[in-house]
Tab-separated table of C-alpha atoms and ligand atoms in Angstrom:
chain	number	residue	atom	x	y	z
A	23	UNK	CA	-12.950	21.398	-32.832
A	24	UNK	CA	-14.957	20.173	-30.190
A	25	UNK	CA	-14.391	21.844	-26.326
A	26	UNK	CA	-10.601	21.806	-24.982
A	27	UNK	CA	-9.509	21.192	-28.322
A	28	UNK	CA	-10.786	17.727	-28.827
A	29	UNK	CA	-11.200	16.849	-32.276
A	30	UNK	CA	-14.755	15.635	-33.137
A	31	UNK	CA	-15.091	12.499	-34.596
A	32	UNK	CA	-18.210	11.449	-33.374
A	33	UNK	CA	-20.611	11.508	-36.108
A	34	UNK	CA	-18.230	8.533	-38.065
A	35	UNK	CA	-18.939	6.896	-34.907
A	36	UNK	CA	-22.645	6.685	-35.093
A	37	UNK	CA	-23.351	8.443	-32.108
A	38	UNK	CA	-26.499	10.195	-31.351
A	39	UNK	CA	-26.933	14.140	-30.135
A	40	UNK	CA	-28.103	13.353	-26.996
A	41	UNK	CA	-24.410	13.001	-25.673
A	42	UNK	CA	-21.319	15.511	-26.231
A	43	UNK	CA	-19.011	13.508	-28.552
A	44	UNK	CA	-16.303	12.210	-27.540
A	45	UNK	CA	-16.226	13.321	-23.838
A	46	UNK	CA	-17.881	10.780	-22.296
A	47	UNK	CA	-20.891	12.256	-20.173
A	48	UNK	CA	-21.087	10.223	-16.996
A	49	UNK	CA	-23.271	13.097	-15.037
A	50	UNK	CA	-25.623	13.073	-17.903
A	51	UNK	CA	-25.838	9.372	-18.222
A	52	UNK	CA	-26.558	9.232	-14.690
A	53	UNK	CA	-28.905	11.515	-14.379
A	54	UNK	CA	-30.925	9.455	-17.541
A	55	UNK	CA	-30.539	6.738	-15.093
A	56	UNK	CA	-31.956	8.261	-11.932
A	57	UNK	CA	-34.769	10.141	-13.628
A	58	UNK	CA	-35.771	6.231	-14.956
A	59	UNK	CA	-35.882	5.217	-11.292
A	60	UNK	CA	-37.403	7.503	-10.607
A	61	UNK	CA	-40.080	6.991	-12.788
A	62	UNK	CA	-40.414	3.189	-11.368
A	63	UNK	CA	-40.672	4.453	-7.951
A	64	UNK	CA	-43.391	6.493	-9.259
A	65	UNK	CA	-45.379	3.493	-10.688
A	66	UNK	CA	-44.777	1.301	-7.758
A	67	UNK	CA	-46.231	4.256	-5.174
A	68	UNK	CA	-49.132	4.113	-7.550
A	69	UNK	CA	-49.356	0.525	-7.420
A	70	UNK	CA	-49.056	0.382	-3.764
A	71	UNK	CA	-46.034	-1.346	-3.665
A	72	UNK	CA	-42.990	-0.800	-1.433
A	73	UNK	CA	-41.106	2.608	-1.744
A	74	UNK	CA	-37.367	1.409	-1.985
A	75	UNK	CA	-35.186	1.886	1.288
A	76	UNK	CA	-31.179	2.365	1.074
A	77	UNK	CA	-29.400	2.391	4.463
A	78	UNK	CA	-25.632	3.821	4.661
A	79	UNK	CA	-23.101	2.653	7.620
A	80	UNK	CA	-20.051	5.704	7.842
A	81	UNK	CA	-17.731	4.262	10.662
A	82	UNK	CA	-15.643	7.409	11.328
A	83	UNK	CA	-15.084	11.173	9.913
A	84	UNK	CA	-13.257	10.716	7.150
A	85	UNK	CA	-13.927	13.622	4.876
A	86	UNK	CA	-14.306	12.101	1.212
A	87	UNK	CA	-16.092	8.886	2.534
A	88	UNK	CA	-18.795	11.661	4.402
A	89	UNK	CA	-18.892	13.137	1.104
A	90	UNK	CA	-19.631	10.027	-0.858
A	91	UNK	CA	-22.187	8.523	1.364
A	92	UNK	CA	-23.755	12.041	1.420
A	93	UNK	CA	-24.371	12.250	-2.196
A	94	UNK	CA	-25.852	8.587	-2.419
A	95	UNK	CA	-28.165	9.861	0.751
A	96	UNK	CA	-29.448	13.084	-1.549
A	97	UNK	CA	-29.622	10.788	-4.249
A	98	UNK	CA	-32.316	8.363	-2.752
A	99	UNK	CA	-34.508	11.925	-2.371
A	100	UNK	CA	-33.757	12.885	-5.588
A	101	UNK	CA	-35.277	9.622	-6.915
A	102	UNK	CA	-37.812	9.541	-4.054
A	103	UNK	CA	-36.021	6.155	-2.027
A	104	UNK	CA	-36.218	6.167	1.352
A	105	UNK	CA	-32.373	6.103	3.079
A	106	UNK	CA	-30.683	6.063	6.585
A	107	UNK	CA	-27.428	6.979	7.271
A	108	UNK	CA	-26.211	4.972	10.648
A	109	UNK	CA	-22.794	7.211	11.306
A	110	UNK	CA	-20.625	5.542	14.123
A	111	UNK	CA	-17.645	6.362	16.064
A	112	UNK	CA	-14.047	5.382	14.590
A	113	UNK	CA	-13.168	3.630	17.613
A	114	UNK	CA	-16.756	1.077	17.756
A	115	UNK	CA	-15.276	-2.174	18.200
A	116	UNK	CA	-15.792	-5.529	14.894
A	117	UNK	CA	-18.083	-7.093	17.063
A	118	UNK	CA	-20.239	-3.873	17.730
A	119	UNK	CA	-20.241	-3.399	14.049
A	120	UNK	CA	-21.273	-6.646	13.477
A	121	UNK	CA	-24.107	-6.390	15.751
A	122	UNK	CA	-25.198	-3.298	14.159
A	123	UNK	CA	-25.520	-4.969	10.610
A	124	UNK	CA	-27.226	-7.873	12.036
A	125	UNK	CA	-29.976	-5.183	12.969
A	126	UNK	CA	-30.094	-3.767	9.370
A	127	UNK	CA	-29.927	-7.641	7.940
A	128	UNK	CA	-33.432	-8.247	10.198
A	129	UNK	CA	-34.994	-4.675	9.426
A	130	UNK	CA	-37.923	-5.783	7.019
A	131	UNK	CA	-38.184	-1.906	6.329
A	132	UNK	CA	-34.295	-1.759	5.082
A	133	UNK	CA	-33.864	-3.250	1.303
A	134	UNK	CA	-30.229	-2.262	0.811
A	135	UNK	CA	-27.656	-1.463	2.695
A	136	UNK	CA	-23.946	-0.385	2.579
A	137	UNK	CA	-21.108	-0.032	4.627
A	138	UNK	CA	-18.854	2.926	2.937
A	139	UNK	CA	-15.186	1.999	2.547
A	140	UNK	CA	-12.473	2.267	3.752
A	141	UNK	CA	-13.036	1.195	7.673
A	142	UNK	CA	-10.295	1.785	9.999
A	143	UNK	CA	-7.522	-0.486	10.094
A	144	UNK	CA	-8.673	-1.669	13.526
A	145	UNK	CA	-11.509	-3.166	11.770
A	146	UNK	CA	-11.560	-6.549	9.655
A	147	UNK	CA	-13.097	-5.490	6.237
A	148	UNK	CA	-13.610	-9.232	5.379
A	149	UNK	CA	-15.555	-9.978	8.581
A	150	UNK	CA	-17.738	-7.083	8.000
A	151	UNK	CA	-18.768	-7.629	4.590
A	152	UNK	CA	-19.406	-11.278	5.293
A	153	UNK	CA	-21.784	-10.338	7.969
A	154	UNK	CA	-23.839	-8.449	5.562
A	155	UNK	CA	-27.278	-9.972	4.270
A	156	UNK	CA	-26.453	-11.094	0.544
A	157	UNK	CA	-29.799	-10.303	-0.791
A	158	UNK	CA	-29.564	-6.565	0.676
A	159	UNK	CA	-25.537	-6.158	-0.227
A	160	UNK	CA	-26.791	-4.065	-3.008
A	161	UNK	CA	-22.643	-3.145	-3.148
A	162	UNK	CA	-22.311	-6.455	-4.276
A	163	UNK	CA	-19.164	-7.231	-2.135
A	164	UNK	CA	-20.127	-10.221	0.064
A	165	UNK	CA	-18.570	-13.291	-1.544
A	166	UNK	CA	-21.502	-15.064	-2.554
A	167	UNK	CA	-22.301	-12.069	-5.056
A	168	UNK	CA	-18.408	-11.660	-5.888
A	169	UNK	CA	-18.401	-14.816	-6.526
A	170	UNK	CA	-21.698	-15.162	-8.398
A	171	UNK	CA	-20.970	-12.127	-10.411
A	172	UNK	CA	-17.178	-13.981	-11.379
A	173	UNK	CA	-19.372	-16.853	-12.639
A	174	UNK	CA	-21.392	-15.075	-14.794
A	175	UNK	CA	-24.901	-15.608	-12.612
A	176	UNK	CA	-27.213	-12.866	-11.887
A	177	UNK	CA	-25.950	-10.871	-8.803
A	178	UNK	CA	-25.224	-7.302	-7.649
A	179	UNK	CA	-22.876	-6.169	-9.239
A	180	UNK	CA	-20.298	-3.488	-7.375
A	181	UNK	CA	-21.695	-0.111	-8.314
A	182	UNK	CA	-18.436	1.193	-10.238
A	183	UNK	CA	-18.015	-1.193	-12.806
A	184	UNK	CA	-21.392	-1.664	-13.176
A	185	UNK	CA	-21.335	2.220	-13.999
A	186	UNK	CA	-18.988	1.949	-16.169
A	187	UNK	CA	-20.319	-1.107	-17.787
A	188	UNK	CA	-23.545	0.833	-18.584
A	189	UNK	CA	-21.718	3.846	-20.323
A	190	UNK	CA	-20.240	1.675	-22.877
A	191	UNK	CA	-23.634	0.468	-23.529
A	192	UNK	CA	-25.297	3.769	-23.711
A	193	UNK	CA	-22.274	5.100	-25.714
A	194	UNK	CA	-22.372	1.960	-27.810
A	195	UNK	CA	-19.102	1.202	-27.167
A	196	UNK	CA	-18.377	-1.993	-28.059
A	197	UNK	CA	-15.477	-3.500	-26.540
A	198	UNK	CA	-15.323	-7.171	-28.342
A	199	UNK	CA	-11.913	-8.408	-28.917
A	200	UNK	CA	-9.963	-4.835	-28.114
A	201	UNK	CA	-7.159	-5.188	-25.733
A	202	UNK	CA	-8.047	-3.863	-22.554
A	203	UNK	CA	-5.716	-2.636	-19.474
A	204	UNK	CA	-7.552	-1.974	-16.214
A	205	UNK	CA	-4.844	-0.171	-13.721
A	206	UNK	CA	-5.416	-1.220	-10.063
A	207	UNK	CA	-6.113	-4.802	-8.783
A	208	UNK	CA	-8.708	-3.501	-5.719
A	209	UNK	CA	-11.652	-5.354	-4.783
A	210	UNK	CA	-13.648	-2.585	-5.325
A	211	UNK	CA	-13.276	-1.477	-9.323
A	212	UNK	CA	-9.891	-2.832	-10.526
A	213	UNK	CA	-10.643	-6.673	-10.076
A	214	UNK	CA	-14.473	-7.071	-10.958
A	215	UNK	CA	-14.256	-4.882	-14.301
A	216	UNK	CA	-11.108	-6.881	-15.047
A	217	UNK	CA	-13.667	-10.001	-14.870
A	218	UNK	CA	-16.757	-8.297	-16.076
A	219	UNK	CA	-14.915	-7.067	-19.457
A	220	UNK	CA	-13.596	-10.341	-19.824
A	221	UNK	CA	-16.620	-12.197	-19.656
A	222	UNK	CA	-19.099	-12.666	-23.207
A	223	UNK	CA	-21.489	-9.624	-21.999
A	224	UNK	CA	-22.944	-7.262	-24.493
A	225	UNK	CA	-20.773	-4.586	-25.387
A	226	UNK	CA	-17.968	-6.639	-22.742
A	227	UNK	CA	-15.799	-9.545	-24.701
A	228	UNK	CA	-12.316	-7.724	-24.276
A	229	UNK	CA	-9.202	-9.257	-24.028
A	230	UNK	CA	-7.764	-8.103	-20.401
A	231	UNK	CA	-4.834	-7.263	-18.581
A	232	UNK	CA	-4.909	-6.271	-15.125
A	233	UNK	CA	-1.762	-4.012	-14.393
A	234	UNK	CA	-1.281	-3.243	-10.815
A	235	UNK	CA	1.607	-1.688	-8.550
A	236	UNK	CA	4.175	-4.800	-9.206
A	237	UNK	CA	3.644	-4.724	-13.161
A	238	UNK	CA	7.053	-3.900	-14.923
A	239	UNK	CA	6.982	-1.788	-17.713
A	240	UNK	CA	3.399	-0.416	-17.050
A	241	UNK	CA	3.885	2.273	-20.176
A	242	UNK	CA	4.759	-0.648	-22.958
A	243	UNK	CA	1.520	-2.002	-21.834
A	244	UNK	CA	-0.744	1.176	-21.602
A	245	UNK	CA	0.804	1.931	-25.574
A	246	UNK	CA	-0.241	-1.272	-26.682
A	247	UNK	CA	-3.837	-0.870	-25.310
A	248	UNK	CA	-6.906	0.203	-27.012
A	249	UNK	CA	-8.955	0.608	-23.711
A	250	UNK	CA	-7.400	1.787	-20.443
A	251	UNK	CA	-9.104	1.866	-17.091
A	252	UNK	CA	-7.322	3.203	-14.438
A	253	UNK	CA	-8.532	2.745	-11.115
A	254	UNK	CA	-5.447	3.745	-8.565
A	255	UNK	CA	-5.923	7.468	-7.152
A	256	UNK	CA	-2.672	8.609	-8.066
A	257	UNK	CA	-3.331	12.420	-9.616
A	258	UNK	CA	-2.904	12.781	-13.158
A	259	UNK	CA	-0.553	9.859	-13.497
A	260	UNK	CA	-1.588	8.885	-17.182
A	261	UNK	CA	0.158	11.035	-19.545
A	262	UNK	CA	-0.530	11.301	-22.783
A	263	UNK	CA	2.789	9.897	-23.722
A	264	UNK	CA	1.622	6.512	-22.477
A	265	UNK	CA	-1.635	6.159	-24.552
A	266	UNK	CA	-1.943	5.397	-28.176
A	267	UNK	CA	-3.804	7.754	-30.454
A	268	UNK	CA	-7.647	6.465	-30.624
A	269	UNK	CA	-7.155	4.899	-27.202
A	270	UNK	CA	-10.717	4.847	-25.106
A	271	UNK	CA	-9.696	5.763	-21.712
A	272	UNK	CA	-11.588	5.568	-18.774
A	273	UNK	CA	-10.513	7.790	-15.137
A	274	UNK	CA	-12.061	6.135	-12.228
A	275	UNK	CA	-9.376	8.317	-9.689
A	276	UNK	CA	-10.712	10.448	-7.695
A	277	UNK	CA	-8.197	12.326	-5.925
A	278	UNK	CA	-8.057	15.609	-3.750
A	279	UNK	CA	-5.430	18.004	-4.487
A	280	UNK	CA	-4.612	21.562	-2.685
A	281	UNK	CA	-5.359	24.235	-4.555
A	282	UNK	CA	-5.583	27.802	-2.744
A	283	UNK	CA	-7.773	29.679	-5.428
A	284	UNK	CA	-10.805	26.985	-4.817
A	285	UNK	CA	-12.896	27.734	-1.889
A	286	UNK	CA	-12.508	24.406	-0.057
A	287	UNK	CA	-8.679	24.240	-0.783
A	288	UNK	CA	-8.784	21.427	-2.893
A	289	UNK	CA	-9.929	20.373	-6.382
A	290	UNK	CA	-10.519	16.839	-7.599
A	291	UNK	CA	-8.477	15.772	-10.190
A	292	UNK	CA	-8.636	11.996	-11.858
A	293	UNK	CA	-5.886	9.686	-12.805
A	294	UNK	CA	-5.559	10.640	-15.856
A	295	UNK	CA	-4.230	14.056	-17.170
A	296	UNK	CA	-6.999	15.361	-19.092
A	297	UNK	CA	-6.113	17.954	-20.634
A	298	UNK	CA	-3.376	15.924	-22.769
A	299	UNK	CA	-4.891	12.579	-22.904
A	300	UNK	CA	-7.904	13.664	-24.339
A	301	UNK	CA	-6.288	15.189	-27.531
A	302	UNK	CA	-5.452	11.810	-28.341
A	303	UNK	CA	-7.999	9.651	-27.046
A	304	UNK	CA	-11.416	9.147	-28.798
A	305	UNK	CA	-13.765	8.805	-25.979
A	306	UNK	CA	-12.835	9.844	-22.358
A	307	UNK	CA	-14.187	10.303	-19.198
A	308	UNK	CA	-13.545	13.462	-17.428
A	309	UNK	CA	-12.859	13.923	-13.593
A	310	UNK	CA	-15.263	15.161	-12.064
A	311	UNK	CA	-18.590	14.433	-13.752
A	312	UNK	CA	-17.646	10.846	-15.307
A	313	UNK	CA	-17.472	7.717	-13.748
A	314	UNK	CA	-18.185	9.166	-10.080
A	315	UNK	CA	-22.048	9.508	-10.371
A	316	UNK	CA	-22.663	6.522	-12.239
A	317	UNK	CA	-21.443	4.501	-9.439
A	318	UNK	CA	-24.250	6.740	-7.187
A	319	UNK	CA	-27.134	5.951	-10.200
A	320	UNK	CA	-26.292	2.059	-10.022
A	321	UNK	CA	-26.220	1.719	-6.724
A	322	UNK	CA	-29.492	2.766	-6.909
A	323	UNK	CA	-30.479	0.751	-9.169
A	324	UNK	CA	-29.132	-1.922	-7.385
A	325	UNK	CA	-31.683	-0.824	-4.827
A	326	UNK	CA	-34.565	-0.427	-6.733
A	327	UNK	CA	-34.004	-4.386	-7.771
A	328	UNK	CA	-33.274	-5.468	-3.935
A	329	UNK	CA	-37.138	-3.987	-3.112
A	330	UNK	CA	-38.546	-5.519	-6.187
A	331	UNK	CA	-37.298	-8.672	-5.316
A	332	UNK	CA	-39.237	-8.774	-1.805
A	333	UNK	CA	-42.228	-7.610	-3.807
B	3	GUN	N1	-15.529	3.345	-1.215
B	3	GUN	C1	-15.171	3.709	-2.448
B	3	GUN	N2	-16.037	3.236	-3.359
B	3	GUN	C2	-16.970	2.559	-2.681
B	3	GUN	C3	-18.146	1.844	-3.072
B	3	GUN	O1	-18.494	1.717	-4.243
B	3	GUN	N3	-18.846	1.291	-2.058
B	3	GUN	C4	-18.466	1.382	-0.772
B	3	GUN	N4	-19.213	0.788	0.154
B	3	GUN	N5	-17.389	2.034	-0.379
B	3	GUN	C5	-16.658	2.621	-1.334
């Protein structure tokens, strides 16, 4: 028996020691990721070459997107990046907004930049990500890299599936032909891994159904999947009477529940309920500590390939 009671079934699966089996280790993963950008910055510093530059934009207060955007900011020092974080009130006006990313688009200095959702509803989140600089939307979520990425081309691609993406590859986790159900049709994760894992990638090739809140029946299709990603922020939703045994499950929730005996009130808990699922599943991603800092390691790396590409 492996930790929590998961059974360990790893070694038939050719894994190597590096990883915990079975639980799949997103914070270790990522931090393999940052310490190899970190080594690049390294060799372009000695080279002379550009130190990378990551800018934020935080339009209000609040509290998990000031979290998130924090820990990408300590990441960039962690991998020695520069960053800015431009922080603005939740009542600045579109057009202010826009003006303000038009400044960032022309900054020579700046070689990525995002703008954290959500905005507030006053706000047209179309308008703003069209108005960002393609070749610095190291998010990937103006439409000509959405819609390069959906074509197959080279492109940013949206730091969440591209995080999860890379742990199948590092887990070699091969994903040809297996039926696939990604929960949650948003622009940000639900619809581009639906594409990505549907496209004939490496380690990608499934066969994919994208369940969202007007699918009938949702538990007849999580049974009958081998892969589930669930992408919808609705605590501990997935039970482990709606997965099959072996199922691969991926928890991209991230949601904040009260909790009096935790210091900040709260605890983060995932879609998916854990400590069930994962006696049944054979690789899973835990909540926190999976998919959450991948998303901050390729958005980095997303970064590191905007500078390079000004070099
Ligand atoms: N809000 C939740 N996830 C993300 C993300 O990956 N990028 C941005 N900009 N906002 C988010």
């Amino acid at each position: 028996q492996a930790e929590d009671g998961i059974r360990d079934r790893s070694p038939s699966r050719g894994l190597g020691d590096v990883y915990k089996r079975q639980i799949i280790d997103g914070k270790k993963i990522s931090e393999d990721i940052l310490n190899e950008i970190h080594l690049k910055v390294q060799e372009r510093a000695n080279q002379g070459l550009k130190i990378p530059h990551l800018a934020a934009i935080l339009v209000g207060d609040d509290g998990p997107s000031e979290t998130y955007v924090n820990s990408k900011i300590k990441a960039c020092e962690k991998v020695g990046f520069s960053s800015s974080l431009f922080n603005y009130d939740k009542n600045i006006s579109e057009e202010k907004l826009i003006h303000e990313i038009e400044l960032i688009n022309n900054n020579d200095d700046i070689d990525g930049f995002i703008v954290q959702l959500p905005l507030p509803s006053s706000i047209n989140q179309n308008n703003i990500l069209n108005s960002v600089n393609p070749n610095k939307d190291v998010d990937g979520f103006h439409p000509i890299n959405y819609g390069k990425m959906t074509l197959g081309a080279n492109s940013f691609i949206p730091a969440t599936p591209y995080g999860i993406l890379q742990l199948f590859q590092r887990y070699k986790i091969d994903l040809e032909g297996k039926k696939c159900l990604v929960i949650g049709r948003s622009q940000i994760v639900g619809r581009p891994i639906s594409i990505l894992l549907s496209q004939s990638n490496e380690f990608c090739n499934a066969t994919v159904t994208l369940a969202h809140s007007r699918t009938i029946d949702l538990a007849r299709h999580t049974l009958n999947s081998d892969v589930i990603i669930s992408a919808i922020g609705k605590p501990e939703f997935l039970k482990a009477e709606m997965v099959k045994e072996g199922a691969i499950i991926v928890d991209v929730g991230i949601s904040r529940v009260k909790d009096s005996s935790s210091k900040k009130g709260y605890r983060i808990v995932g879609d998916v309920d854990f400590k069930n699922v994962s006696k049944k599943a054979s690789y899973i991603t835990p909540v926190p500590g999976g998919v959450g800092p991948m998303t901050i390691a390729m958005l980095l790396s997303n970064t590191l390939e905007a500078c390079k590409k000004n070099d």
